[in-house]
PDB file of C-alpha atoms and ligand atoms in Angstrom:
ATOM      1  CA  MET A  43      20.906  23.058  16.260  1.00 90.00           C
ATOM      2  CA  GLU A  44      17.684  21.033  16.339  1.00 95.00           C
ATOM      3  CA  MET A  45      15.997  20.205  13.036  1.00 96.00           C
ATOM      4  CA  TRP A  46      12.361  19.093  12.884  1.00 98.00           C
ATOM      5  CA  LEU A  47      10.180  17.884  10.033  1.00 98.00           C
ATOM      6  CA  ARG A  48       6.568  18.969  10.208  1.00 97.00           C
ATOM      7  CA  GLU A  49       3.983  17.009   8.248  1.00 97.00           C
ATOM      8  CA  MET A  50       0.637  18.750   7.852  1.00 95.00           C
ATOM      9  CA  GLN A  51      -1.494  15.641   8.330  1.00 93.00           C
ATOM     10  CA  ILE A  52      -4.747  17.507   7.897  1.00 90.00           C
ATOM     11  CA  GLU A  53      -5.396  21.192   7.401  1.00 90.00           C
ATOM     12  CA  ASN A  54      -5.182  22.134  11.073  1.00 93.00           C
ATOM     13  CA  ALA A  55      -3.073  19.411  12.675  1.00 94.00           C
ATOM     14  CA  ALA A  56       0.516  18.305  12.159  1.00 96.00           C
ATOM     15  CA  MET A  57       3.038  15.677  13.272  1.00 97.00           C
ATOM     16  CA  THR A  58       6.638  16.660  13.945  1.00 98.00           C
ATOM     17  CA  TYR A  59       9.730  14.483  13.865  1.00 98.00           C
ATOM     18  CA  LYS A  60      13.175  15.355  15.198  1.00 98.00           C
ATOM     19  CA  ILE A  61      15.689  14.862  12.410  1.00 98.00           C
ATOM     20  CA  LYS A  62      19.161  13.419  12.853  1.00 98.00           C
ATOM     21  CA  GLU A  63      20.214  13.826   9.250  1.00 97.00           C
ATOM     22  CA  THR A  64      18.861  14.548   5.784  1.00 98.00           C
ATOM     23  CA  LEU A  65      20.156  11.810   3.514  1.00 98.00           C
ATOM     24  CA  VAL A  66      18.758  13.109   0.231  1.00 98.00           C
ATOM     25  CA  ARG A  67      16.453  15.892  -0.878  1.00 98.00           C
ATOM     26  CA  LYS A  68      15.594  16.524  -4.511  1.00 98.00           C
ATOM     27  CA  LYS A  69      12.884  17.655  -6.882  1.00 98.00           C
ATOM     28  CA  THR A  70      12.064  14.697  -9.098  1.00 98.00           C
ATOM     29  CA  LYS A  71      10.061  14.892 -12.320  1.00 98.00           C
ATOM     30  CA  TYR A  72       6.896  14.396 -10.237  1.00 97.00           C
ATOM     31  CA  GLN A  73       7.458  15.366  -6.612  1.00 97.00           C
ATOM     32  CA  ASP A  74       9.642  16.741  -3.828  1.00 98.00           C
ATOM     33  CA  LEU A  75      11.527  13.703  -2.487  1.00 98.00           C
ATOM     34  CA  ALA A  76      13.365  13.448   0.828  1.00 98.00           C
ATOM     35  CA  ILE A  77      14.817  10.588   2.809  1.00 98.00           C
ATOM     36  CA  VAL A  78      15.602  11.727   6.344  1.00 98.00           C
ATOM     37  CA  ASP A  79      16.882   9.903   9.407  1.00 98.00           C
ATOM     38  CA  THR A  80      14.709  10.632  12.456  1.00 98.00           C
ATOM     39  CA  GLU A  81      15.145   9.974  16.170  1.00 98.00           C
ATOM     40  CA  ALA A  82      11.760   8.325  16.689  1.00 98.00           C
ATOM     41  CA  PHE A  83      11.132   6.328  13.490  1.00 98.00           C
ATOM     42  CA  GLY A  84      14.555   5.868  11.901  1.00 98.00           C
ATOM     43  CA  LYS A  85      14.944   6.620   8.205  1.00 98.00           C
ATOM     44  CA  MET A  86      11.788   7.772   6.428  1.00 98.00           C
ATOM     45  CA  LEU A  87      10.695   8.465   2.864  1.00 98.00           C
ATOM     46  CA  VAL A  88       8.863  11.776   2.508  1.00 98.00           C
ATOM     47  CA  LEU A  89       7.135  12.845  -0.725  1.00 98.00           C
ATOM     48  CA  ASP A  90       5.725  16.352  -1.076  1.00 97.00           C
ATOM     49  CA  GLY A  91       6.006  16.740   2.703  1.00 97.00           C
ATOM     50  CA  ILE A  92       3.998  13.562   3.446  1.00 97.00           C
ATOM     51  CA  VAL A  93       5.552  10.588   5.255  1.00 98.00           C
ATOM     52  CA  GLN A  94       5.260   7.517   3.017  1.00 98.00           C
ATOM     53  CA  THR A  95       7.114   4.889   4.981  1.00 98.00           C
ATOM     54  CA  THR A  96       9.551   4.593   7.894  1.00 98.00           C
ATOM     55  CA  ILE A  97      11.980   1.932   9.042  1.00 98.00           C
ATOM     56  CA  LYS A  98      10.173   1.561  12.390  1.00 98.00           C
ATOM     57  CA  ASP A  99       6.567   1.096  11.261  1.00 98.00           C
ATOM     58  CA  GLU A 100       6.730   0.027   7.593  1.00 98.00           C
ATOM     59  CA  PHE A 101       6.143  -3.616   8.539  1.00 98.00           C
ATOM     60  CA  VAL A 102       2.527  -2.967   9.469  1.00 98.00           C
ATOM     61  CA  TYR A 103       1.577  -1.475   6.112  1.00 98.00           C
ATOM     62  CA  HIS A 104       3.648  -3.753   3.883  1.00 98.00           C
ATOM     63  CA  GLU A 105       2.609  -6.982   5.610  1.00 98.00           C
ATOM     64  CA  MET A 106      -1.088  -6.150   5.662  1.00 98.00           C
ATOM     65  CA  ILE A 107      -1.333  -4.833   2.083  1.00 98.00           C
ATOM     66  CA  THR A 108       0.269  -8.051   0.777  1.00 98.00           C
ATOM     67  CA  HIS A 109      -0.445 -11.038   3.027  1.00 98.00           C
ATOM     68  CA  ILE A 110      -4.196 -10.407   3.298  1.00 98.00           C
ATOM     69  CA  PRO A 111      -4.793 -10.773  -0.483  1.00 98.00           C
ATOM     70  CA  LEU A 112      -2.019 -13.333  -1.036  1.00 98.00           C
ATOM     71  CA  PHE A 113      -3.285 -15.645   1.710  1.00 98.00           C
ATOM     72  CA  THR A 114      -6.872 -15.201   0.505  1.00 98.00           C
ATOM     73  CA  HIS A 115      -6.073 -16.306  -3.056  1.00 98.00           C
ATOM     74  CA  PRO A 116      -5.382 -20.080  -3.111  1.00 96.00           C
ATOM     75  CA  ASN A 117      -2.526 -19.933  -5.617  1.00 97.00           C
ATOM     76  CA  PRO A 118      -1.270 -16.431  -6.471  1.00 98.00           C
ATOM     77  CA  LYS A 119       1.295 -16.647  -9.266  1.00 98.00           C
ATOM     78  CA  LYS A 120       1.402 -13.225 -10.870  1.00 98.00           C
ATOM     79  CA  VAL A 121       1.125 -10.076  -8.780  1.00 99.00           C
ATOM     80  CA  LEU A 122       1.155  -6.373  -9.727  1.00 98.00           C
ATOM     81  CA  VAL A 123       2.043  -3.502  -7.408  1.00 98.00           C
ATOM     82  CA  VAL A 124       1.007  -0.032  -8.573  1.00 98.00           C
ATOM     83  CA  GLY A 125       3.173   2.609  -6.844  1.00 98.00           C
ATOM     84  CA  GLY A 126       5.224   1.229  -3.959  1.00 98.00           C
ATOM     85  CA  GLY A 127       8.604   2.235  -5.423  1.00 98.00           C
ATOM     86  CA  ASP A 128      10.219   1.754  -2.003  1.00 98.00           C
ATOM     87  CA  GLY A 129       9.914  -2.007  -2.598  1.00 98.00           C
ATOM     88  CA  GLY A 130       8.359  -2.960   0.750  1.00 98.00           C
ATOM     89  CA  ALA A 131       5.324  -4.633  -0.805  1.00 98.00           C
ATOM     90  CA  ILE A 132       7.537  -6.547  -3.259  1.00 99.00           C
ATOM     91  CA  ARG A 133       9.704  -7.800  -0.363  1.00 98.00           C
ATOM     92  CA  GLU A 134       6.623  -9.255   1.359  1.00 98.00           C
ATOM     93  CA  ILE A 135       5.070 -10.676  -1.852  1.00 98.00           C
ATOM     94  CA  LEU A 136       8.236 -12.611  -2.613  1.00 98.00           C
ATOM     95  CA  LYS A 137       7.954 -14.410   0.733  1.00 98.00           C
ATOM     96  CA  HIS A 138       5.181 -16.428  -0.987  1.00 97.00           C
ATOM     97  CA  PRO A 139       6.673 -19.426  -2.834  1.00 97.00           C
ATOM     98  CA  SER A 140       3.685 -19.655  -5.224  1.00 97.00           C
ATOM     99  CA  VAL A 141       4.538 -16.240  -6.725  1.00 98.00           C
ATOM    100  CA  GLU A 142       6.350 -16.629 -10.027  1.00 98.00           C
ATOM    101  CA  LYS A 143       6.372 -12.966 -10.972  1.00 98.00           C
ATOM    102  CA  ALA A 144       5.845  -9.688  -9.122  1.00 98.00           C
ATOM    103  CA  VAL A 145       5.668  -6.575 -11.304  1.00 98.00           C
ATOM    104  CA  LEU A 146       6.253  -3.126  -9.788  1.00 98.00           C
ATOM    105  CA  CYS A 147       4.763  -0.222 -11.761  1.00 98.00           C
ATOM    106  CA  GLU A 148       6.059   3.011 -10.190  1.00 98.00           C
ATOM    107  CA  ILE A 149       5.705   6.375 -11.917  1.00 98.00           C
ATOM    108  CA  ASP A 150       8.740   8.048 -10.319  1.00 98.00           C
ATOM    109  CA  GLU A 151      12.072   6.399 -11.088  1.00 98.00           C
ATOM    110  CA  ASP A 152      13.829   8.526  -8.463  1.00 98.00           C
ATOM    111  CA  VAL A 153      11.773   6.915  -5.686  1.00 98.00           C
ATOM    112  CA  ILE A 154      13.138   3.514  -6.734  1.00 98.00           C
ATOM    113  CA  THR A 155      16.729   4.728  -7.128  1.00 98.00           C
ATOM    114  CA  GLU A 156      16.891   6.623  -3.833  1.00 98.00           C
ATOM    115  CA  CYS A 157      15.151   3.876  -1.847  1.00 98.00           C
ATOM    116  CA  LYS A 158      17.598   1.340  -3.248  1.00 98.00           C
ATOM    117  CA  LYS A 159      20.431   3.589  -2.099  1.00 98.00           C
ATOM    118  CA  TYR A 160      19.189   4.729   1.322  1.00 98.00           C
ATOM    119  CA  LEU A 161      16.499   2.236   2.395  1.00 98.00           C
ATOM    120  CA  PRO A 162      17.944  -1.213   1.546  1.00 98.00           C
ATOM    121  CA  GLU A 163      16.030  -2.738   4.483  1.00 98.00           C
ATOM    122  CA  ILE A 164      12.826  -2.005   2.547  1.00 98.00           C
ATOM    123  CA  SER A 165      13.963  -2.135  -1.101  1.00 98.00           C
ATOM    124  CA  CYS A 166      16.080  -5.298  -0.773  1.00 98.00           C
ATOM    125  CA  ALA A 167      13.910  -7.527  -2.988  1.00 98.00           C
ATOM    126  CA  LEU A 168      13.693  -5.192  -5.997  1.00 98.00           C
ATOM    127  CA  ASP A 169      16.658  -6.970  -7.597  1.00 98.00           C
ATOM    128  CA  ASP A 170      15.168 -10.447  -7.066  1.00 98.00           C
ATOM    129  CA  LYS A 171      14.823 -12.350 -10.324  1.00 98.00           C
ATOM    130  CA  ARG A 172      11.086 -12.846  -9.774  1.00 98.00           C
ATOM    131  CA  CYS A 173      10.604  -9.052  -9.646  1.00 98.00           C
ATOM    132  CA  GLU A 174      10.147  -6.939 -12.767  1.00 98.00           C
ATOM    133  CA  VAL A 175      10.372  -3.168 -12.352  1.00 98.00           C
ATOM    134  CA  PHE A 176       8.468  -0.974 -14.791  1.00 98.00           C
ATOM    135  CA  VAL A 177       8.657   2.820 -14.628  1.00 98.00           C
ATOM    136  CA  GLY A 178       5.397   4.412 -15.772  1.00 98.00           C
ATOM    137  CA  ASP A 179       1.890   5.506 -14.877  1.00 97.00           C
ATOM    138  CA  GLY A 180      -0.103   2.759 -13.194  1.00 98.00           C
ATOM    139  CA  ILE A 181      -3.336   3.923 -14.803  1.00 97.00           C
ATOM    140  CA  LYS A 182      -1.966   3.338 -18.287  1.00 98.00           C
ATOM    141  CA  TYR A 183      -0.236   0.080 -17.318  1.00 98.00           C
ATOM    142  CA  VAL A 184      -3.396  -1.441 -15.871  1.00 98.00           C
ATOM    143  CA  LYS A 185      -5.447  -0.385 -18.924  1.00 98.00           C
ATOM    144  CA  GLU A 186      -2.985  -2.158 -21.206  1.00 98.00           C
ATOM    145  CA  HIS A 187      -3.028  -5.502 -19.375  1.00 98.00           C
ATOM    146  CA  LYS A 188      -6.042  -7.776 -19.451  1.00 98.00           C
ATOM    147  CA  ASN A 189      -6.779 -10.982 -17.558  1.00 98.00           C
ATOM    148  CA  GLU A 190      -3.201 -11.220 -16.356  1.00 98.00           C
ATOM    149  CA  PHE A 191      -2.771 -10.797 -12.598  1.00 98.00           C
ATOM    150  CA  ASP A 192      -4.020 -12.927  -9.704  1.00 98.00           C
ATOM    151  CA  VAL A 193      -3.493 -10.065  -7.271  1.00 99.00           C
ATOM    152  CA  ILE A 194      -3.211  -6.295  -7.868  1.00 98.00           C
ATOM    153  CA  ILE A 195      -1.968  -4.116  -5.019  1.00 98.00           C
ATOM    154  CA  VAL A 196      -2.434  -0.345  -5.185  1.00 98.00           C
ATOM    155  CA  ASP A 197       0.323   1.010  -2.918  1.00 98.00           C
ATOM    156  CA  SER A 198      -0.078   4.641  -3.860  1.00 97.00           C
ATOM    157  CA  THR A 199       0.374   8.139  -2.495  1.00 94.00           C
ATOM    158  CA  ASP A 200      -2.693  10.028  -1.273  1.00 90.00           C
ATOM    159  CA  PRO A 201      -5.442  10.951  -3.772  1.00 91.00           C
ATOM    160  CA  PHE A 202      -3.941  14.145  -5.200  1.00 89.00           C
ATOM    161  CA  SER A 203      -1.853  15.021  -8.230  1.00 93.00           C
ATOM    162  CA  ILE A 204      -0.261  11.921  -9.876  1.00 91.00           C
ATOM    163  CA  ALA A 205      -2.208   9.521  -7.652  1.00 93.00           C
ATOM    164  CA  GLU A 206      -5.660  11.094  -7.988  1.00 92.00           C
ATOM    165  CA  GLY A 207      -6.747   8.740 -10.766  1.00 93.00           C
ATOM    166  CA  LEU A 208      -5.738   5.704  -8.686  1.00 95.00           C
ATOM    167  CA  PHE A 209      -8.695   6.169  -6.335  1.00 95.00           C
ATOM    168  CA  GLY A 210     -11.690   6.061  -8.625  1.00 84.00           C
ATOM    169  CA  GLY A 211     -14.266   3.866 -10.235  1.00 88.00           C
ATOM    170  CA  ASN A 212     -12.754   4.042 -13.718  1.00 94.00           C
ATOM    171  CA  PHE A 213      -9.424   2.762 -12.471  1.00 97.00           C
ATOM    172  CA  TYR A 214     -11.142  -0.023 -10.534  1.00 97.00           C
ATOM    173  CA  LYS A 215     -12.957  -1.106 -13.716  1.00 98.00           C
ATOM    174  CA  ASP A 216      -9.600  -1.417 -15.467  1.00 98.00           C
ATOM    175  CA  ILE A 217      -8.225  -3.328 -12.488  1.00 98.00           C
ATOM    176  CA  PHE A 218     -11.168  -5.739 -12.696  1.00 98.00           C
ATOM    177  CA  GLU A 219     -10.254  -6.368 -16.352  1.00 98.00           C
ATOM    178  CA  ALA A 220      -6.548  -6.807 -15.592  1.00 98.00           C
ATOM    179  CA  LEU A 221      -7.287  -9.478 -12.987  1.00 98.00           C
ATOM    180  CA  THR A 222      -7.699 -13.173 -13.767  1.00 98.00           C
ATOM    181  CA  GLU A 223     -11.129 -14.754 -13.255  1.00 98.00           C
ATOM    182  CA  ASP A 224     -10.622 -15.271  -9.524  1.00 98.00           C
ATOM    183  CA  GLY A 225      -8.374 -12.259  -8.968  1.00 98.00           C
ATOM    184  CA  ILE A 226      -8.173  -9.986  -5.945  1.00 98.00           C
ATOM    185  CA  PHE A 227      -7.386  -6.280  -5.670  1.00 98.00           C
ATOM    186  CA  ILE A 228      -6.344  -4.266  -2.622  1.00 98.00           C
ATOM    187  CA  ALA A 229      -5.656  -0.568  -2.116  1.00 98.00           C
ATOM    188  CA  GLN A 230      -4.552   1.626   0.747  1.00 98.00           C
ATOM    189  CA  THR A 231      -7.633   3.755   1.286  1.00 97.00           C
ATOM    190  CA  GLU A 232      -6.795   6.484   3.797  1.00 97.00           C
ATOM    191  CA  THR A 233      -8.121   7.409   7.244  1.00 97.00           C
ATOM    192  CA  PRO A 234     -11.799   6.958   8.102  1.00 97.00           C
ATOM    193  CA  PHE A 235     -11.285   9.231  11.105  1.00 97.00           C
ATOM    194  CA  PHE A 236     -10.162  12.335   9.209  1.00 96.00           C
ATOM    195  CA  LEU A 237     -11.397  11.535   5.680  1.00 96.00           C
ATOM    196  CA  PRO A 238     -14.664   9.587   5.997  1.00 97.00           C
ATOM    197  CA  ASP A 239     -15.984  10.884   2.656  1.00 96.00           C
ATOM    198  CA  THR A 240     -12.914   9.634   0.791  1.00 96.00           C
ATOM    199  CA  VAL A 241     -13.108   6.201   2.414  1.00 97.00           C
ATOM    200  CA  ARG A 242     -16.850   5.948   1.689  1.00 97.00           C
ATOM    201  CA  LYS A 243     -16.460   6.930  -1.955  1.00 96.00           C
ATOM    202  CA  VAL A 244     -13.590   4.572  -2.636  1.00 97.00           C
ATOM    203  CA  PHE A 245     -15.330   1.688  -0.862  1.00 98.00           C
ATOM    204  CA  ASN A 246     -18.576   2.258  -2.761  1.00 97.00           C
ATOM    205  CA  ASP A 247     -16.741   2.542  -6.083  1.00 97.00           C
ATOM    206  CA  ALA A 248     -15.074  -0.816  -5.438  1.00 97.00           C
ATOM    207  CA  LYS A 249     -18.375  -2.315  -4.275  1.00 98.00           C
ATOM    208  CA  SER A 250     -20.101  -1.315  -7.496  1.00 97.00           C
ATOM    209  CA  ILE A 251     -17.515  -3.306  -9.492  1.00 98.00           C
ATOM    210  CA  PHE A 252     -16.432  -6.315  -7.411  1.00 98.00           C
ATOM    211  CA  PRO A 253     -18.724  -9.151  -6.234  1.00 98.00           C
ATOM    212  CA  VAL A 254     -16.978  -9.127  -2.832  1.00 98.00           C
ATOM    213  CA  THR A 255     -15.752  -5.871  -1.244  1.00 98.00           C
ATOM    214  CA  LYS A 256     -14.354  -5.676   2.288  1.00 98.00           C
ATOM    215  CA  LEU A 257     -12.531  -3.071   4.356  1.00 98.00           C
ATOM    216  CA  PHE A 258     -10.012  -3.746   7.105  1.00 98.00           C
ATOM    217  CA  MET A 259      -7.918  -1.595   9.406  1.00 98.00           C
ATOM    218  CA  ALA A 260      -4.334  -1.583  10.662  1.00 98.00           C
ATOM    219  CA  ALA A 261      -2.512   0.613  13.171  1.00 98.00           C
ATOM    220  CA  ILE A 262       0.197   2.683  11.466  1.00 98.00           C
ATOM    221  CA  PRO A 263       1.702   5.252  13.858  1.00 98.00           C
ATOM    222  CA  THR A 264       3.032   7.661  11.208  1.00 98.00           C
ATOM    223  CA  TYR A 265      -0.132   7.885   9.089  1.00 98.00           C
ATOM    224  CA  PRO A 266      -2.788  10.510   9.906  1.00 97.00           C
ATOM    225  CA  GLY A 267      -5.072   9.248  12.660  1.00 95.00           C
ATOM    226  CA  GLY A 268      -2.733   6.312  13.307  1.00 96.00           C
ATOM    227  CA  TYR A 269      -5.389   3.858  12.133  1.00 97.00           C
ATOM    228  CA  TRP A 270      -5.479   3.158   8.423  1.00 98.00           C
ATOM    229  CA  SER A 271      -7.959   1.550   6.054  1.00 98.00           C
ATOM    230  CA  PHE A 272      -7.421  -0.898   3.215  1.00 98.00           C
ATOM    231  CA  THR A 273     -10.120  -1.910   0.746  1.00 98.00           C
ATOM    232  CA  VAL A 274     -10.187  -5.355  -0.856  1.00 98.00           C
ATOM    233  CA  GLY A 275     -12.193  -6.060  -4.018  1.00 98.00           C
ATOM    234  CA  SER A 276     -12.428  -9.703  -4.992  1.00 98.00           C
ATOM    235  CA  LYS A 277     -14.026 -11.608  -7.867  1.00 98.00           C
ATOM    236  CA  LYS A 278     -14.515 -14.829  -5.919  1.00 98.00           C
ATOM    237  CA  TYR A 279     -12.870 -15.284  -2.510  1.00 98.00           C
ATOM    238  CA  ASP A 280     -13.988 -13.425   0.600  1.00 98.00           C
ATOM    239  CA  PRO A 281     -10.826 -12.228   2.416  1.00 98.00           C
ATOM    240  CA  SER A 282     -12.642 -12.021   5.758  1.00 98.00           C
ATOM    241  CA  GLN A 283     -13.595 -15.715   5.502  1.00 97.00           C
ATOM    242  CA  ALA A 284     -10.265 -17.009   4.214  1.00 95.00           C
ATOM    243  CA  ASP A 285      -9.306 -20.480   5.425  1.00 92.00           C
ATOM    244  CA  THR A 286      -6.471 -19.460   7.706  1.00 91.00           C
ATOM    245  CA  SER A 287      -6.022 -22.883   9.308  1.00 91.00           C
ATOM    246  CA  LYS A 288      -3.326 -24.004   6.869  1.00 88.00           C
ATOM    247  CA  ILE A 289      -1.354 -20.800   6.478  1.00 92.00           C
ATOM    248  CA  PRO A 290       2.359 -21.679   6.637  1.00 92.00           C
ATOM    249  CA  HIS A 291       4.615 -19.806   9.030  1.00 90.00           C
ATOM    250  CA  LEU A 292       5.986 -16.594   7.551  1.00 93.00           C
ATOM    251  CA  ASP A 293       8.539 -14.286   9.047  1.00 94.00           C
ATOM    252  CA  THR A 294       6.208 -11.371   9.958  1.00 98.00           C
ATOM    253  CA  LYS A 295       5.863  -8.832  12.786  1.00 98.00           C
ATOM    254  CA  TYR A 296       2.222  -7.752  12.415  1.00 98.00           C
ATOM    255  CA  TYR A 297       0.354 -10.272  10.268  1.00 98.00           C
ATOM    256  CA  THR A 298      -0.851 -13.500  11.860  1.00 97.00           C
ATOM    257  CA  PRO A 299      -3.540 -15.930  10.605  1.00 96.00           C
ATOM    258  CA  GLU A 300      -5.702 -14.917  13.594  1.00 96.00           C
ATOM    259  CA  LEU A 301      -5.340 -11.240  12.754  1.00 97.00           C
ATOM    260  CA  HIS A 302      -6.231 -12.008   9.124  1.00 98.00           C
ATOM    261  CA  ARG A 303      -9.798 -12.664  10.197  1.00 96.00           C
ATOM    262  CA  ALA A 304      -9.905 -10.275  13.130  1.00 97.00           C
ATOM    263  CA  CYS A 305      -8.842  -7.162  11.192  1.00 98.00           C
ATOM    264  CA  PHE A 306     -12.142  -7.187   9.294  1.00 98.00           C
ATOM    265  CA  VAL A 307     -14.074  -6.659  12.507  1.00 98.00           C
ATOM    266  CA  LEU A 308     -14.558  -2.910  12.468  1.00 98.00           C
ATOM    267  CA  PRO A 309     -15.220  -0.304  15.135  1.00 98.00           C
ATOM    268  CA  LYS A 310     -18.736   1.083  14.959  1.00 98.00           C
ATOM    269  CA  TYR A 311     -17.713   4.488  13.590  1.00 98.00           C
ATOM    270  CA  VAL A 312     -15.852   2.804  10.704  1.00 98.00           C
ATOM    271  CA  GLU A 313     -18.823   0.554   9.932  1.00 98.00           C
ATOM    272  CA  GLU A 314     -20.979   3.675   9.805  1.00 98.00           C
ATOM    273  CA  VAL A 315     -18.590   5.273   7.293  1.00 98.00           C
ATOM    274  CA  ILE A 316     -19.017   2.452   4.767  1.00 97.00           C
ATOM    275  CA  LYS A 317     -22.662   1.615   5.472  1.00 94.00           C
TER     276      LYS A 317
HETATM  277  N1  LIG B 456       4.982   1.641   0.429  1.00 89.94           N
HETATM  278  C1  LIG B 456       4.517   2.797   1.074  1.00 89.94           C
HETATM  279  C2  LIG B 456       4.819   3.987   0.240  1.00 89.94           C
HETATM  280  C3  LIG B 456       3.924   4.611  -0.531  1.00 89.94           C
HETATM  281  S1  LIG B 456       4.603   5.515  -1.779  1.00 89.94           S
HETATM  282  C4  LIG B 456       3.479   5.432  -3.091  1.00 89.94           C
HETATM  283  C5  LIG B 456       4.170   5.537  -4.449  1.00 89.94           C
HETATM  284  O1  LIG B 456       3.139   5.668  -5.430  1.00 89.94           O
HETATM  285  C6  LIG B 456       5.096   6.750  -4.654  1.00 89.94           C
HETATM  286  O2  LIG B 456       6.407   6.305  -4.863  1.00 89.94           O
HETATM  287  C7  LIG B 456       4.535   7.439  -5.905  1.00 89.94           C
HETATM  288  O3  LIG B 456       5.532   7.949  -6.770  1.00 89.94           O
HETATM  289  C8  LIG B 456       3.733   6.302  -6.549  1.00 89.94           C
HETATM  290  N2  LIG B 456       2.673   6.752  -7.475  1.00 89.94           N
HETATM  291  C9  LIG B 456       1.837   7.815  -7.332  1.00 89.94           C
HETATM  292  N3  LIG B 456       1.019   7.922  -8.394  1.00 89.94           N
HETATM  293  C10 LIG B 456       1.335   6.888  -9.236  1.00 89.94           C
HETATM  294  C11 LIG B 456       0.835   6.460 -10.512  1.00 89.94           C
HETATM  295  N4  LIG B 456      -0.147   7.132 -11.134  1.00 89.94           N
HETATM  296  N5  LIG B 456       1.384   5.356 -11.068  1.00 89.94           N
HETATM  297  C12 LIG B 456       2.384   4.659 -10.455  1.00 89.94           C
HETATM  298  N6  LIG B 456       2.900   5.037  -9.253  1.00 89.94           N
HETATM  299  C13 LIG B 456       2.385   6.127  -8.648  1.00 89.94           C
HETATM  300  C14 LIG B 456       2.461   4.696  -0.193  1.00 89.94           C
HETATM  301  C15 LIG B 456       2.261   5.533   1.021  1.00 89.94           C
HETATM  302  C16 LIG B 456       0.846   5.799   1.456  1.00 89.94           C
HETATM  303  C17 LIG B 456       0.796   7.090   2.216  1.00 89.94           C
HETATM  304  C18 LIG B 456      -0.449   7.273   2.940  1.00 89.94           C
HETATM  305  N7  LIG B 456      -0.516   8.570   3.584  1.00 89.94           N
END
């Protein structure tokens, strides 16, 4: 018998994945969680029917959401990840020797537990002694920490339900306060192809708060549209002008110093979205 997972990527279009095996499926306190093994992308984490990360393409997202801000900041020591309970962002952050502490603030403890069990390739650094795991709402956590982090990474689900408040101006104001004086923030900010209004709003919210705001793109096959946006808000350093000449070699599959600068060059339709 063939089993297929269908993700409704937008209202009238879907992606389907042939499933080898369902490893876990449960209702957590916050969402419907599944980790399934698929023919095309290997194991994947699915929350409320939406693909969050897969063994085959996770490197694109996790490298770009971390190395762009961490190689823009000259000396990132303390980093916060909001969401990201799979641990992929933490794994990449801890490749930076300057980082003394990486805090993960994930609302759903089951995401952490199940990813540790079934996705060790991604979650492997969550037990590192430089990583501190905190289970709770990122909105509250950020509000309660001031002038503390050099980099804040918002690795969240799409802007509905528990993650809705992670996409707005009020949250970005709190992030600004939680950052140190030359801090940098980055968020995954959806698809400009299918959701131009969302991308525009989030970008403009960030722009109204941060002195430097830039958007870049990366190609992520399992995300709607296949071409995903990230927004960077920075108090001081411009990520698109980072000095990439002295970046040390890191074990990456997508990020390169050349791409660091090139990814900020946008196709015309994306430039129009954020104009
Ligand atoms: N690393 C890629 C995976 C994710 S999952 C995003 C995580 O954000 C989920 O585990 C979810 O439980 C967590 N989350 C959602 N809302 C909050 C909140 N308010 N506070 C803390 N954590 C939260 C990102 C995938 C992007 C998918 C794009 N389509």
